[in-house]
Short mmCIF file of C-alpha atoms in Angstrom, two decimals:
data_model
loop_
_atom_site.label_atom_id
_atom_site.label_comp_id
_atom_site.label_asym_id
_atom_site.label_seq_id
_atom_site.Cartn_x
_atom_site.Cartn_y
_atom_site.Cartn_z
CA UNK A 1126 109.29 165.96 239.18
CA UNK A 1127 109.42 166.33 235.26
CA UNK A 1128 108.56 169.34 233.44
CA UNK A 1129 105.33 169.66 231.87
CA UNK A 1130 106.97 170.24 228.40
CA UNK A 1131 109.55 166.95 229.36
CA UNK A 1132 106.60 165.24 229.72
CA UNK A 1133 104.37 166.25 226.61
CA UNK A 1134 107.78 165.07 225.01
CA UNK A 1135 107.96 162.12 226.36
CA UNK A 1136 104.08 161.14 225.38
CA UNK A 1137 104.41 162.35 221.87
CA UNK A 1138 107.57 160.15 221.38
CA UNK A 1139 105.59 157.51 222.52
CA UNK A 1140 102.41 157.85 220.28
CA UNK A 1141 105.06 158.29 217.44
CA UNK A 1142 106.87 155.12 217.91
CA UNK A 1143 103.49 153.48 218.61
CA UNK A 1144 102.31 154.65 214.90
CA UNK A 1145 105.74 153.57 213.30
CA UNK A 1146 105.19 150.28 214.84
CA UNK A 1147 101.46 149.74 213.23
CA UNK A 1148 103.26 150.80 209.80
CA UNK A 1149 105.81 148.37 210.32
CA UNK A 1150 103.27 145.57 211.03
CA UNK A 1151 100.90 146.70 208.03
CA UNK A 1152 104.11 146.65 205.73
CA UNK A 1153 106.23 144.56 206.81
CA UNK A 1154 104.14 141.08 205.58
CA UNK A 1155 103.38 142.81 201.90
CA UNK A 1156 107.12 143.84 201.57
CA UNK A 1157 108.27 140.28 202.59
CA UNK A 1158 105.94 139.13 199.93
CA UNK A 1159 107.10 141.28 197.42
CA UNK A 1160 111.09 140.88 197.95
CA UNK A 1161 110.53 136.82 197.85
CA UNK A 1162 107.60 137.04 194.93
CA UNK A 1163 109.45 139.80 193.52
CA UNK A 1164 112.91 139.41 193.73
CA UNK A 1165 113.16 135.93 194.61
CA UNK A 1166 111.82 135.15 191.24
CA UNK A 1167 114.11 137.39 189.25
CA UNK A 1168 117.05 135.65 191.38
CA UNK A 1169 115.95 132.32 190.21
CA UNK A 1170 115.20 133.64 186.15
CA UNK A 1171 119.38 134.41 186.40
CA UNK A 1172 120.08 131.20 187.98
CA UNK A 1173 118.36 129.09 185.64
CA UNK A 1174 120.23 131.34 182.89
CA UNK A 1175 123.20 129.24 184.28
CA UNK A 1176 121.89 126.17 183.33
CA UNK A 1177 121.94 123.98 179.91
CA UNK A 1178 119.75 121.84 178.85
CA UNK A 1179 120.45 118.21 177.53
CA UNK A 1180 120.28 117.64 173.83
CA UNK A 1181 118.84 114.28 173.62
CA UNK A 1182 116.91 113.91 176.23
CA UNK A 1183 115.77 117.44 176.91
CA UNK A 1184 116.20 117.13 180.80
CA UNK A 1185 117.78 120.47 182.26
CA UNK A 1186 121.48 120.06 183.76
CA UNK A 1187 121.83 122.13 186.53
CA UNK A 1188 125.83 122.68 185.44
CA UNK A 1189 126.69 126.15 185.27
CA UNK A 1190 127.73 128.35 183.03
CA UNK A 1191 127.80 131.19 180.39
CA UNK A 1192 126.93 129.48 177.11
CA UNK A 1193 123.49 130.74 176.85
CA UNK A 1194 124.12 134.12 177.61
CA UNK A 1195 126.86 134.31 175.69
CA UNK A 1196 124.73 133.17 172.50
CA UNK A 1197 121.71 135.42 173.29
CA UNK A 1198 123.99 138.46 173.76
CA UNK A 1199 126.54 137.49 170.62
CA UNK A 1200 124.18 136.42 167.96
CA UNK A 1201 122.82 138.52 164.94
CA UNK A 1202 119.39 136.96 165.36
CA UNK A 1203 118.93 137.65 168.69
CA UNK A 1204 120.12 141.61 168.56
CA UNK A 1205 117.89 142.31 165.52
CA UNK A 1206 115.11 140.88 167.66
CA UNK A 1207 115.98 143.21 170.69
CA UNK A 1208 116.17 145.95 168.19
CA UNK A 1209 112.76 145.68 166.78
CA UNK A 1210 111.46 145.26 170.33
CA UNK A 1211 112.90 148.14 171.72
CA UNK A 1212 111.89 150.49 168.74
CA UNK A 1213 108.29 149.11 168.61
CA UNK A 1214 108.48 149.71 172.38
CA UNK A 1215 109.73 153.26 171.61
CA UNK A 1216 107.12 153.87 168.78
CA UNK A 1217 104.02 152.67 171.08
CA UNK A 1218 104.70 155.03 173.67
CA UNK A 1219 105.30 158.20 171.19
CA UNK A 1220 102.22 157.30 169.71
CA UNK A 1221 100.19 157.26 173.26
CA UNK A 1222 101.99 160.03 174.35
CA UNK A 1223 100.76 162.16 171.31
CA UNK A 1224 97.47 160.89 171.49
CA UNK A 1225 96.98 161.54 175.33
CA UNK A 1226 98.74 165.02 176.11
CA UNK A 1227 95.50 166.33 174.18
CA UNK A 1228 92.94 164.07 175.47
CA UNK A 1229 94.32 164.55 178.63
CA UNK A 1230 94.50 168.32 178.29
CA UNK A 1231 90.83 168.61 177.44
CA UNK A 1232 89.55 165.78 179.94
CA UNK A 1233 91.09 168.45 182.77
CA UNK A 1234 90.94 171.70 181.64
CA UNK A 1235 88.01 171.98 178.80
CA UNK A 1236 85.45 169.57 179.70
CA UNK A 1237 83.00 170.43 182.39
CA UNK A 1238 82.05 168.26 185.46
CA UNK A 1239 79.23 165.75 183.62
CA UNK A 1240 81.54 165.36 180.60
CA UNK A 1241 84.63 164.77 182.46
CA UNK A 1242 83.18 161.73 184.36
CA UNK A 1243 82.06 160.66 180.79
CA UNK A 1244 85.49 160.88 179.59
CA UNK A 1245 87.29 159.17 182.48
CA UNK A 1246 84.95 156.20 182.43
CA UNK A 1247 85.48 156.25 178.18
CA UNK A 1248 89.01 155.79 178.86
CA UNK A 1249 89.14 153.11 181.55
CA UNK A 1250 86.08 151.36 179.85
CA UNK A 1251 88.50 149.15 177.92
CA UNK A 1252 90.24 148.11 181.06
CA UNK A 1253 87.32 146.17 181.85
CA UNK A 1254 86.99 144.56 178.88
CA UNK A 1255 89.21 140.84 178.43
CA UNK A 1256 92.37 141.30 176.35
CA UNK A 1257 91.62 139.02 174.06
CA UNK A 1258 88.57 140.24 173.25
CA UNK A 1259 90.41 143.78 172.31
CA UNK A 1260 93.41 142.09 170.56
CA UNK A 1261 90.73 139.89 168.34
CA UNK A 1262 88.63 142.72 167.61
CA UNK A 1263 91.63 144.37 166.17
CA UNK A 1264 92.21 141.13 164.57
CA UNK A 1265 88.94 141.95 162.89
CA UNK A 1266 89.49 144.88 162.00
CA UNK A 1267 92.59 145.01 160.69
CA UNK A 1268 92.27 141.81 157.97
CA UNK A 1269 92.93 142.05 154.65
CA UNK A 1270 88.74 141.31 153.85
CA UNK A 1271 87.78 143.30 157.42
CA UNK A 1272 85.77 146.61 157.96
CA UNK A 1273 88.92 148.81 157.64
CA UNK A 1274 89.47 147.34 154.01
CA UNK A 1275 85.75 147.93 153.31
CA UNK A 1276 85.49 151.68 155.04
CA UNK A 1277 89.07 153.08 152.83
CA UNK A 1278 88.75 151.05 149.69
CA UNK A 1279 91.07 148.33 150.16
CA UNK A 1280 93.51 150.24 152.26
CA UNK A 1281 94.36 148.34 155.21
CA UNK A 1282 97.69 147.63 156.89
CA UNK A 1283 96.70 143.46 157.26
CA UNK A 1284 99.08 141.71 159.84
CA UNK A 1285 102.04 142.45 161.04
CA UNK A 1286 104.42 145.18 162.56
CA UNK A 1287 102.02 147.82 162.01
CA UNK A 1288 99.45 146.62 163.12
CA UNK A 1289 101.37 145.43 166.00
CA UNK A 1290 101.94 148.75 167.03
CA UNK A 1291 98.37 149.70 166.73
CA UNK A 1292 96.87 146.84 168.70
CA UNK A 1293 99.48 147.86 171.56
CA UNK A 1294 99.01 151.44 171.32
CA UNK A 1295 95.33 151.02 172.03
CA UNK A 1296 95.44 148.81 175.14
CA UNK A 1297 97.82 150.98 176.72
CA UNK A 1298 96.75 154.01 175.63
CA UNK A 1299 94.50 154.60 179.23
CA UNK A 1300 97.64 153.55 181.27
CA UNK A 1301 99.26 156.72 179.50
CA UNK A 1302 96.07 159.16 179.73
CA UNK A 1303 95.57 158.60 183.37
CA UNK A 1304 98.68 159.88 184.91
CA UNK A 1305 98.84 162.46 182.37
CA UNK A 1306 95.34 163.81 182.81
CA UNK A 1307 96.70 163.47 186.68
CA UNK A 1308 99.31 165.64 185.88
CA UNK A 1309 97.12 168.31 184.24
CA UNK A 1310 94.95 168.55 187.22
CA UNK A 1311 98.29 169.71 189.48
CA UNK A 1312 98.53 173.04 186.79
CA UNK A 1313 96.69 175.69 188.15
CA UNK A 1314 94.59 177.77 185.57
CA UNK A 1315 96.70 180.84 186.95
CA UNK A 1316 100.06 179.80 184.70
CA UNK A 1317 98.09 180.02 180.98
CA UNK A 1318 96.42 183.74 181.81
CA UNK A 1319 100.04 184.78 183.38
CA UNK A 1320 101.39 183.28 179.76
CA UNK A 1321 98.79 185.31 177.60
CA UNK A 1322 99.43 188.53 179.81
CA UNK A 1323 102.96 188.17 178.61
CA UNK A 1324 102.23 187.79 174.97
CA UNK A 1325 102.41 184.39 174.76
CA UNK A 1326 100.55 182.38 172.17
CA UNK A 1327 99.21 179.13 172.52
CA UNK A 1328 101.89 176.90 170.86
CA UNK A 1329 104.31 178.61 172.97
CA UNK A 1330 101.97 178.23 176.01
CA UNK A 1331 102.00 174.58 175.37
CA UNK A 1332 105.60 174.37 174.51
CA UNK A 1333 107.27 176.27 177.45
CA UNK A 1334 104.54 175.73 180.23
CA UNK A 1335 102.48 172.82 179.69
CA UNK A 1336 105.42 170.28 178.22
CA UNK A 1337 107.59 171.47 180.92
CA UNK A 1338 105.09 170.93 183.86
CA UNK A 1339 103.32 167.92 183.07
CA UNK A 1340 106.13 165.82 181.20
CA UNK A 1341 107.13 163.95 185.04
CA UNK A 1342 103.60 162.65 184.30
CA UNK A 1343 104.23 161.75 180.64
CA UNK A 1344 107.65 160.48 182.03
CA UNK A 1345 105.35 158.10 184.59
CA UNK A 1346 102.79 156.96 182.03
CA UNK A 1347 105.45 155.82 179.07
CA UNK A 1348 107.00 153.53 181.67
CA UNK A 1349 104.00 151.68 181.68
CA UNK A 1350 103.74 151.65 178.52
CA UNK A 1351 107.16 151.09 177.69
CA UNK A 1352 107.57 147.52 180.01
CA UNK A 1353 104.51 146.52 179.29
CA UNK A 1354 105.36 145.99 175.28
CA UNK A 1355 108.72 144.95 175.66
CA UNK A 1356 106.62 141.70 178.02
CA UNK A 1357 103.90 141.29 175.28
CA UNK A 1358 103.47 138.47 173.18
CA UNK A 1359 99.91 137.50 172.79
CA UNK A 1360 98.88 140.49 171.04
CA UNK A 1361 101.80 140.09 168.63
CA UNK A 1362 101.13 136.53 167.91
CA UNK A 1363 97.19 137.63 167.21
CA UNK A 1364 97.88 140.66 164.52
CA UNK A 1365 101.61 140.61 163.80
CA UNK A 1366 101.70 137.74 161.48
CA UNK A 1367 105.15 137.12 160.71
CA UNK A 1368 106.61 139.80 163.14
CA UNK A 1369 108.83 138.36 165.77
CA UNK A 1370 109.78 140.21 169.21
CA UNK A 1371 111.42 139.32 172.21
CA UNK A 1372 108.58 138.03 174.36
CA UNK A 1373 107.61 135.39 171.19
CA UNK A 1374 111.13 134.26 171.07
CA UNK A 1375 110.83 133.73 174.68
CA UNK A 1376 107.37 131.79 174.66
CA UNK A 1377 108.53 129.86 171.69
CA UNK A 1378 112.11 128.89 173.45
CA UNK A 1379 110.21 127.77 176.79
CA UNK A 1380 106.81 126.24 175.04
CA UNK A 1381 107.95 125.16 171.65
CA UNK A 1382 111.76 124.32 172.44
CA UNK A 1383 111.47 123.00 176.06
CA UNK A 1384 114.26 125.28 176.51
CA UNK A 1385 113.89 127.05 179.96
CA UNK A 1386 117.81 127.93 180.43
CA UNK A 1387 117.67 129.77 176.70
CA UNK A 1388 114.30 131.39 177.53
CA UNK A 1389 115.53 132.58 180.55
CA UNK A 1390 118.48 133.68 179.12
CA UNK A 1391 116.34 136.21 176.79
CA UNK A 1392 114.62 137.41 179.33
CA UNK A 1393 117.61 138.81 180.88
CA UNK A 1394 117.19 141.22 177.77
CA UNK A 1395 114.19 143.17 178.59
CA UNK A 1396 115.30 142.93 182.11
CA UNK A 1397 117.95 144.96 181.44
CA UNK A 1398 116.15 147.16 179.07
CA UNK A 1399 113.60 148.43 181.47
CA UNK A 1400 116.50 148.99 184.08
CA UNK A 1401 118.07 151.44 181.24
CA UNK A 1402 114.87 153.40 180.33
CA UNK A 1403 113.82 154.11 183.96
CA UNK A 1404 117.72 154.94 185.02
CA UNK A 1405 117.34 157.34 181.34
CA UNK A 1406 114.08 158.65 183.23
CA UNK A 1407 115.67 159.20 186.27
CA UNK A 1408 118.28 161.00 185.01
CA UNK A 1409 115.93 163.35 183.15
CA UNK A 1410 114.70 164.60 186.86
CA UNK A 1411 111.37 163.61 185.53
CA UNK A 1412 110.65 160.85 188.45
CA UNK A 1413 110.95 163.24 191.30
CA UNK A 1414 108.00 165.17 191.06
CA UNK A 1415 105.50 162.44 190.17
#
């Protein structure tokens, strides 16, 4: 006759495997849907890389081979595309960084209970509002004749780059606050009274404790903000005038050109981007505590 404890064992094993099979059902038909959605789609974006398209009739010829990478990945035009990107990229996520480490800070730490619900619904307002509503209204804004002109004298940056990067820094701006002001909330109040007692002023509070303790968060938000303007386009075709970056290039190759092996050629380009910035992340130790 089993032991009692063999057979408390042998029950527990079998409530455990029980529950690992329910997770496997629950996740099993999302995770199939994301590897084929998912992955199957980037699988067939290089494939069709492969491929050339037919200069008089415009058919694509499902021949394969290397010419439209290599022209994407040798031509001038092409890099000092990627470069603009990347550094817009860079400069829209700076500037929502900067902008939400203090909103952030004050949303957790300053505000009371009424005025924090205030401020989180202030910040994910906008998300309910349609994007081309926000992008026009910047539109608005921003021309030469708009209220911006009329409110500094004159002074208004029109269309184009900057005013790409200000269009883009305000619709991501509350998918940077969020899991900052998340990452606030994890810093007990403990750590800035333990930095006074030690003679610690505020910069230095901020600089050696806050930075340090919330930048996996900061880390977490710029990745969203970081993909999702290397992938814009409509915003930049709305206020960036003449400005040209990667995802217009694409749109213009696939729409304009009927060219869906060059298009998806450059789109192996902020493919690989993205890839770099969150292995640079990872490597930064900022990703494991978020």
């Amino acid at each position: 006759m089993p032991a009692p404890h063999d057979r408390r064992g042998a029950v527990s094993a079998f409530f455990s495997a029980k529950r690992r099979t329910r997770l496997a059902m629950l996740l099993g038909a999302p995770m199939l849907w994301l590897v084929l959605a998912y992955l199957g789609s980037i699988a067939v974006l290089l494939l069709s890389a492969l491929w050339s398209t037919d200069f008089f009739t415009g058919n694509i010829t499902h021949s394969y081979n290397l010419d439209n990478l290599r022209e994407v990945y040798t031509q001038s035009l092409y890099r000092t595309v990627t470069l603009r990107t990347i550094l817009v990229a860079l400069v829209v996520t700076i500037v929502d960084g900067l902008l939400a480490f203090p909103m952030a800070f004050y949303m957790s730490k300053l505000a009371g209970p009424r005025l924090r619900k205030a401020l989180l619904v202030a910040v994910l307002t906008p998300l309910w509002a349609s994007y081309l509503v926000k992008a026009y209204a910047w539109r608005s804004l921003l021309a030469p004749n708009g209220p911006l002109s009329w409110l500094t004298g004159g002074h208004t940056p029109g269309y184009g780059l900057t005013a790409t990067i200000i269009t883009l820094a305000y619709l991501w701006l509350p998918y940077m606050v969020i899991p900052v002001f998340a990452g606030f909330e994890r810093v007990p109040r403990s750590l800035f009274e333990a930095s006074a007692d030690l003679g610690a002023g505020a910069g230095r509070t901020v600089r050696s404790v806050l930075v340090p303790m919330v930048f996996p968060a900061i880390a977490a938000g710029s990745i969203f903000t970081f993909s999702l303007t290397l992938g814009d386009y409509i915003a930049v075709g709305i206020v960036g005038g003449k400005t040209q970056l990667l995802a217009n290039v694409i749109y213009g190759q696939l729409v304009t050109a009927n060219n869906q092996p060059l298009a998806a050629a450059l789109s192996t380009v902020p493919l690989i981007a993205i890839v770099v910035y969150l292995l640079l992340m990872r490597q930064t130790g900022a990703l494991e505590n978020v």
